[in-house]
mmCIF file of C-alpha atoms in Angstrom:
data_model
loop_
_atom_site.group_PDB
_atom_site.id
_atom_site.type_symbol
_atom_site.label_atom_id
_atom_site.label_comp_id
_atom_site.label_asym_id
_atom_site.label_seq_id
_atom_site.Cartn_x
_atom_site.Cartn_y
_atom_site.Cartn_z
ATOM 1 C CA UNK A 1 185.702 319.438 198.418
ATOM 2 C CA UNK A 2 183.579 319.025 201.557
ATOM 3 C CA UNK A 3 185.392 316.696 203.984
ATOM 4 C CA UNK A 4 183.998 315.430 207.293
ATOM 5 C CA UNK A 5 186.580 314.001 209.698
ATOM 6 C CA UNK A 6 185.091 311.680 212.305
ATOM 7 C CA UNK A 7 187.477 311.797 215.239
ATOM 8 C CA UNK A 8 189.245 314.822 216.661
ATOM 9 C CA UNK A 9 192.226 313.125 218.312
ATOM 10 C CA UNK A 10 195.859 313.309 217.225
ATOM 11 C CA UNK A 11 195.189 311.872 213.723
ATOM 12 C CA UNK A 12 191.817 313.494 213.023
ATOM 13 C CA UNK A 13 192.803 316.957 214.187
ATOM 14 C CA UNK A 14 195.976 317.026 212.062
ATOM 15 C CA UNK A 15 194.190 315.677 208.973
ATOM 16 C CA UNK A 16 191.408 318.250 209.360
ATOM 17 C CA UNK A 17 193.972 321.054 209.633
ATOM 18 C CA UNK A 18 195.976 319.797 206.637
ATOM 19 C CA UNK A 19 192.889 319.374 204.409
ATOM 20 C CA UNK A 20 191.815 322.923 205.291
ATOM 21 C CA UNK A 21 195.308 324.233 204.491
ATOM 22 C CA UNK A 22 195.069 322.899 200.926
ATOM 23 C CA UNK A 23 191.672 324.523 200.390
ATOM 24 C CA UNK A 24 189.032 321.976 201.352
ATOM 25 C CA UNK A 25 186.025 322.765 203.541
ATOM 26 C CA UNK A 26 186.397 320.596 206.643
ATOM 27 C CA UNK A 27 184.079 319.729 209.512
ATOM 28 C CA UNK A 28 184.942 317.519 212.452
ATOM 29 C CA UNK A 29 182.815 315.369 214.711
ATOM 30 C CA UNK A 30 183.731 313.225 217.687
ATOM 31 C CA UNK A 31 182.152 310.848 220.177
ATOM 32 C CA UNK A 32 180.473 313.702 222.064
ATOM 33 C CA UNK A 33 178.777 315.020 218.904
ATOM 34 C CA UNK A 34 175.041 314.179 218.961
ATOM 35 C CA UNK A 35 174.413 311.248 216.566
ATOM 36 C CA UNK A 36 171.939 313.175 214.407
ATOM 37 C CA UNK A 37 174.421 316.044 213.974
ATOM 38 C CA UNK A 38 177.258 313.638 213.118
ATOM 39 C CA UNK A 39 175.026 311.935 210.545
ATOM 40 C CA UNK A 40 173.994 315.280 209.036
ATOM 41 C CA UNK A 41 177.614 316.458 208.714
ATOM 42 C CA UNK A 42 178.623 313.155 207.106
ATOM 43 C CA UNK A 43 175.660 313.319 204.736
ATOM 44 C CA UNK A 44 176.703 316.796 203.560
ATOM 45 C CA UNK A 45 180.317 315.753 202.874
ATOM 46 C CA UNK A 46 181.893 314.543 199.639
ATOM 47 C CA UNK A 47 184.465 312.519 201.603
ATOM 48 C CA UNK A 48 184.326 311.192 205.165
ATOM 49 C CA UNK A 49 187.520 310.274 207.036
ATOM 50 C CA UNK A 50 187.398 307.765 209.901
ATOM 51 C CA UNK A 51 190.047 308.841 212.411
ATOM 52 C CA UNK A 52 188.653 307.020 215.432
ATOM 53 C CA UNK A 53 189.937 303.951 217.270
ATOM 54 C CA UNK A 54 189.204 300.867 215.167
ATOM 55 C CA UNK A 55 186.645 299.350 217.623
ATOM 56 C CA UNK A 56 184.582 302.579 217.567
ATOM 57 C CA UNK A 57 183.393 301.901 213.994
ATOM 58 C CA UNK A 58 181.359 298.926 215.228
ATOM 59 C CA UNK A 59 179.490 301.310 217.526
ATOM 60 C CA UNK A 60 178.288 303.640 214.740
ATOM 61 C CA UNK A 61 174.513 303.976 214.870
ATOM 62 C CA UNK A 62 172.132 303.299 212.025
ATOM 63 C CA UNK A 63 171.681 306.994 211.240
ATOM 64 C CA UNK A 64 175.414 307.519 210.702
ATOM 65 C CA UNK A 65 175.784 304.302 208.708
ATOM 66 C CA UNK A 66 172.917 305.394 206.471
ATOM 67 C CA UNK A 67 174.586 308.786 205.945
ATOM 68 C CA UNK A 68 177.770 307.038 204.779
ATOM 69 C CA UNK A 69 176.070 305.021 202.025
ATOM 70 C CA UNK A 70 177.466 306.030 198.651
ATOM 71 C CA UNK A 71 180.152 308.219 200.240
ATOM 72 C CA UNK A 72 183.896 307.930 199.782
ATOM 73 C CA UNK A 73 184.950 306.855 203.287
ATOM 74 C CA UNK A 74 188.671 306.936 204.048
ATOM 75 C CA UNK A 75 189.477 304.451 206.794
ATOM 76 C CA UNK A 76 192.554 305.664 208.691
ATOM 77 C CA UNK A 77 192.049 303.160 211.520
ATOM 78 C CA UNK A 78 194.288 300.253 212.485
ATOM 79 C CA UNK A 79 193.196 297.167 214.475
ATOM 80 C CA UNK A 80 195.784 297.677 217.213
ATOM 81 C CA UNK A 81 195.762 295.929 220.573
ATOM 82 C CA UNK A 82 195.136 298.071 223.685
ATOM 83 C CA UNK A 83 198.907 298.446 224.247
ATOM 84 C CA UNK A 84 199.445 299.194 220.503
ATOM 85 C CA UNK A 85 202.108 296.489 220.280
ATOM 86 C CA UNK A 86 200.199 293.999 218.091
ATOM 87 C CA UNK A 87 197.324 293.705 215.627
ATOM 88 C CA UNK A 88 193.985 292.197 216.618
ATOM 89 C CA UNK A 89 193.126 290.909 213.114
ATOM 90 C CA UNK A 90 195.148 289.882 210.086
ATOM 91 C CA UNK A 91 196.181 287.242 207.529
ATOM 92 C CA UNK A 92 192.654 286.166 206.495
ATOM 93 C CA UNK A 93 191.006 289.566 206.860
ATOM 94 C CA UNK A 94 191.904 293.140 207.769
ATOM 95 C CA UNK A 95 190.478 295.984 209.768
ATOM 96 C CA UNK A 96 189.766 297.746 206.475
ATOM 97 C CA UNK A 97 187.709 294.828 205.180
ATOM 98 C CA UNK A 98 185.792 294.672 208.458
ATOM 99 C CA UNK A 99 185.136 298.432 208.387
ATOM 100 C CA UNK A 100 183.807 298.095 204.830
ATOM 101 C CA UNK A 101 181.550 295.235 205.928
ATOM 102 C CA UNK A 102 180.282 297.302 208.874
ATOM 103 C CA UNK A 103 179.364 300.206 206.558
ATOM 104 C CA UNK A 104 177.253 298.650 203.782
ATOM 105 C CA UNK A 105 177.000 300.849 200.712
ATOM 106 C CA UNK A 106 179.932 303.084 201.700
ATOM 107 C CA UNK A 107 182.859 303.328 199.257
ATOM 108 C CA UNK A 108 185.564 302.523 201.811
ATOM 109 C CA UNK A 109 189.262 302.995 201.074
ATOM 110 C CA UNK A 110 192.149 302.355 203.436
ATOM 111 C CA UNK A 111 194.577 305.276 203.625
ATOM 112 C CA UNK A 112 196.512 307.459 206.088
ATOM 113 C CA UNK A 113 196.902 304.446 208.394
ATOM 114 C CA UNK A 114 200.571 303.839 207.532
ATOM 115 C CA UNK A 115 201.910 307.163 208.790
ATOM 116 C CA UNK A 116 202.213 308.395 212.350
ATOM 117 C CA UNK A 117 200.178 311.391 213.460
ATOM 118 C CA UNK A 118 203.506 313.142 214.079
ATOM 119 C CA UNK A 119 204.370 312.967 210.360
ATOM 120 C CA UNK A 120 200.938 313.845 208.930
ATOM 121 C CA UNK A 121 201.923 317.505 209.056
ATOM 122 C CA UNK A 122 205.429 316.868 207.675
ATOM 123 C CA UNK A 123 205.148 314.262 204.904
ATOM 124 C CA UNK A 124 208.747 314.812 203.778
ATOM 125 C CA UNK A 125 211.518 313.343 205.926
ATOM 126 C CA UNK A 126 215.188 313.482 205.010
ATOM 127 C CA UNK A 127 214.210 315.071 201.690
ATOM 128 C CA UNK A 128 211.905 312.189 200.648
ATOM 129 C CA UNK A 129 208.128 312.069 200.492
ATOM 130 C CA UNK A 130 206.624 309.411 202.756
ATOM 131 C CA UNK A 131 204.780 306.532 201.126
ATOM 132 C CA UNK A 132 200.983 306.637 201.433
ATOM 133 C CA UNK A 133 199.424 303.452 200.028
ATOM 134 C CA UNK A 134 195.681 303.482 199.253
ATOM 135 C CA UNK A 135 193.593 300.290 199.031
ATOM 136 C CA UNK A 136 189.913 299.843 198.246
ATOM 137 C CA UNK A 137 187.498 298.020 195.984
ATOM 138 C CA UNK A 138 186.187 301.111 194.175
ATOM 139 C CA UNK A 139 188.779 302.548 191.735
ATOM 140 C CA UNK A 140 187.211 306.029 191.717
ATOM 141 C CA UNK A 141 187.304 306.204 195.520
ATOM 142 C CA UNK A 142 190.954 305.120 195.513
ATOM 143 C CA UNK A 143 191.634 307.892 193.007
ATOM 144 C CA UNK A 144 190.042 310.471 195.357
ATOM 145 C CA UNK A 145 192.142 309.272 198.303
ATOM 146 C CA UNK A 146 195.352 309.238 196.221
ATOM 147 C CA UNK A 147 194.659 312.808 195.095
ATOM 148 C CA UNK A 148 194.036 313.967 198.675
ATOM 149 C CA UNK A 149 197.241 312.286 199.863
ATOM 150 C CA UNK A 150 199.206 313.864 197.018
ATOM 151 C CA UNK A 151 197.771 317.292 197.836
ATOM 152 C CA UNK A 152 199.076 316.872 201.392
ATOM 153 C CA UNK A 153 202.570 316.125 200.060
ATOM 154 C CA UNK A 154 202.739 312.327 200.351
ATOM 155 C CA UNK A 155 203.900 309.835 197.736
ATOM 156 C CA UNK A 156 200.353 308.461 197.488
ATOM 157 C CA UNK A 157 199.889 305.366 195.356
ATOM 158 C CA UNK A 158 196.980 303.102 194.448
ATOM 159 C CA UNK A 159 197.764 299.589 195.700
ATOM 160 C CA UNK A 160 194.571 297.906 194.504
ATOM 161 C CA UNK A 161 191.699 296.137 196.257
ATOM 162 C CA UNK A 162 190.727 296.307 199.929
ATOM 163 C CA UNK A 163 192.169 292.843 200.549
ATOM 164 C CA UNK A 164 195.573 294.549 200.296
ATOM 165 C CA UNK A 165 194.771 296.315 203.582
ATOM 166 C CA UNK A 166 195.949 293.000 205.071
ATOM 167 C CA UNK A 167 199.467 294.143 204.138
ATOM 168 C CA UNK A 168 199.042 297.847 204.960
ATOM 169 C CA UNK A 169 197.930 297.441 208.579
ATOM 170 C CA UNK A 170 201.076 295.449 209.522
ATOM 171 C CA UNK A 171 203.108 298.375 208.104
ATOM 172 C CA UNK A 172 201.656 300.534 210.870
ATOM 173 C CA UNK A 173 202.531 297.911 213.458
ATOM 174 C CA UNK A 174 206.086 297.724 212.088
ATOM 175 C CA UNK A 175 206.394 301.492 212.556
ATOM 176 C CA UNK A 176 205.031 301.154 216.118
ATOM 177 C CA UNK A 177 207.623 298.466 216.861
ATOM 178 C CA UNK A 178 210.428 300.607 215.393
ATOM 179 C CA UNK A 179 209.260 303.898 216.856
ATOM 180 C CA UNK A 180 208.354 302.772 220.352
ATOM 181 C CA UNK A 181 209.719 299.239 220.770
ATOM 182 C CA UNK A 182 213.144 300.092 219.309
ATOM 183 C CA UNK A 183 213.170 303.727 220.404
ATOM 184 C CA UNK A 184 213.371 305.418 216.994
ATOM 185 C CA UNK A 185 210.560 307.830 217.888
ATOM 186 C CA UNK A 186 207.600 309.135 215.905
ATOM 187 C CA UNK A 187 209.498 311.022 213.193
ATOM 188 C CA UNK A 188 209.903 307.963 210.978
ATOM 189 C CA UNK A 189 208.140 306.632 207.898
ATOM 190 C CA UNK A 190 208.522 304.527 204.778
ATOM 191 C CA UNK A 191 209.469 305.585 201.262
ATOM 192 C CA UNK A 192 209.127 303.744 197.959
ATOM 193 C CA UNK A 193 212.382 303.673 195.992
ATOM 194 C CA UNK A 194 211.899 303.485 192.221
ATOM 195 C CA UNK A 195 214.658 302.184 189.958
ATOM 196 C CA UNK A 196 215.188 303.531 186.466
#
């Protein structure tokens, strides 16, 4: 699969490396990439991953937005405050829903936003695969994101429509509060226990 990762920071760089490790062809673009080149790379991709700060999506130009129409776009952003210690949207909407609205025609799914960058490369902690929920309004796009998450070693599950991103984004903030506010560090994550 051809995957374009927009954002080359701590999340984007690890995701690009991991996708390449499992055999995908990966390109990366960042804020210094000329807009026409970023749009061309996105247009050539089967899947585009947004690994930029949440507010940056609103600044995407028309050329890039046009290139994303019809694409599976994995939104790994979270609407975090500048100090990371709270969310800037929630309850009646989510960052995922707002990203989807900002990218008309794109097949946006919310995924990879509930794990820290530090655990993207090690999706198994204490012998258990970390939970990777995937939300979005297009079932086929959710299926693509679940498959990619599974290939990377996560316990990736389809959690239904994009409105469920309202529950996923607070999961990230809970991890921030535990990891940084309570001092547990970045090597933490959630698992889904299944009874028999």
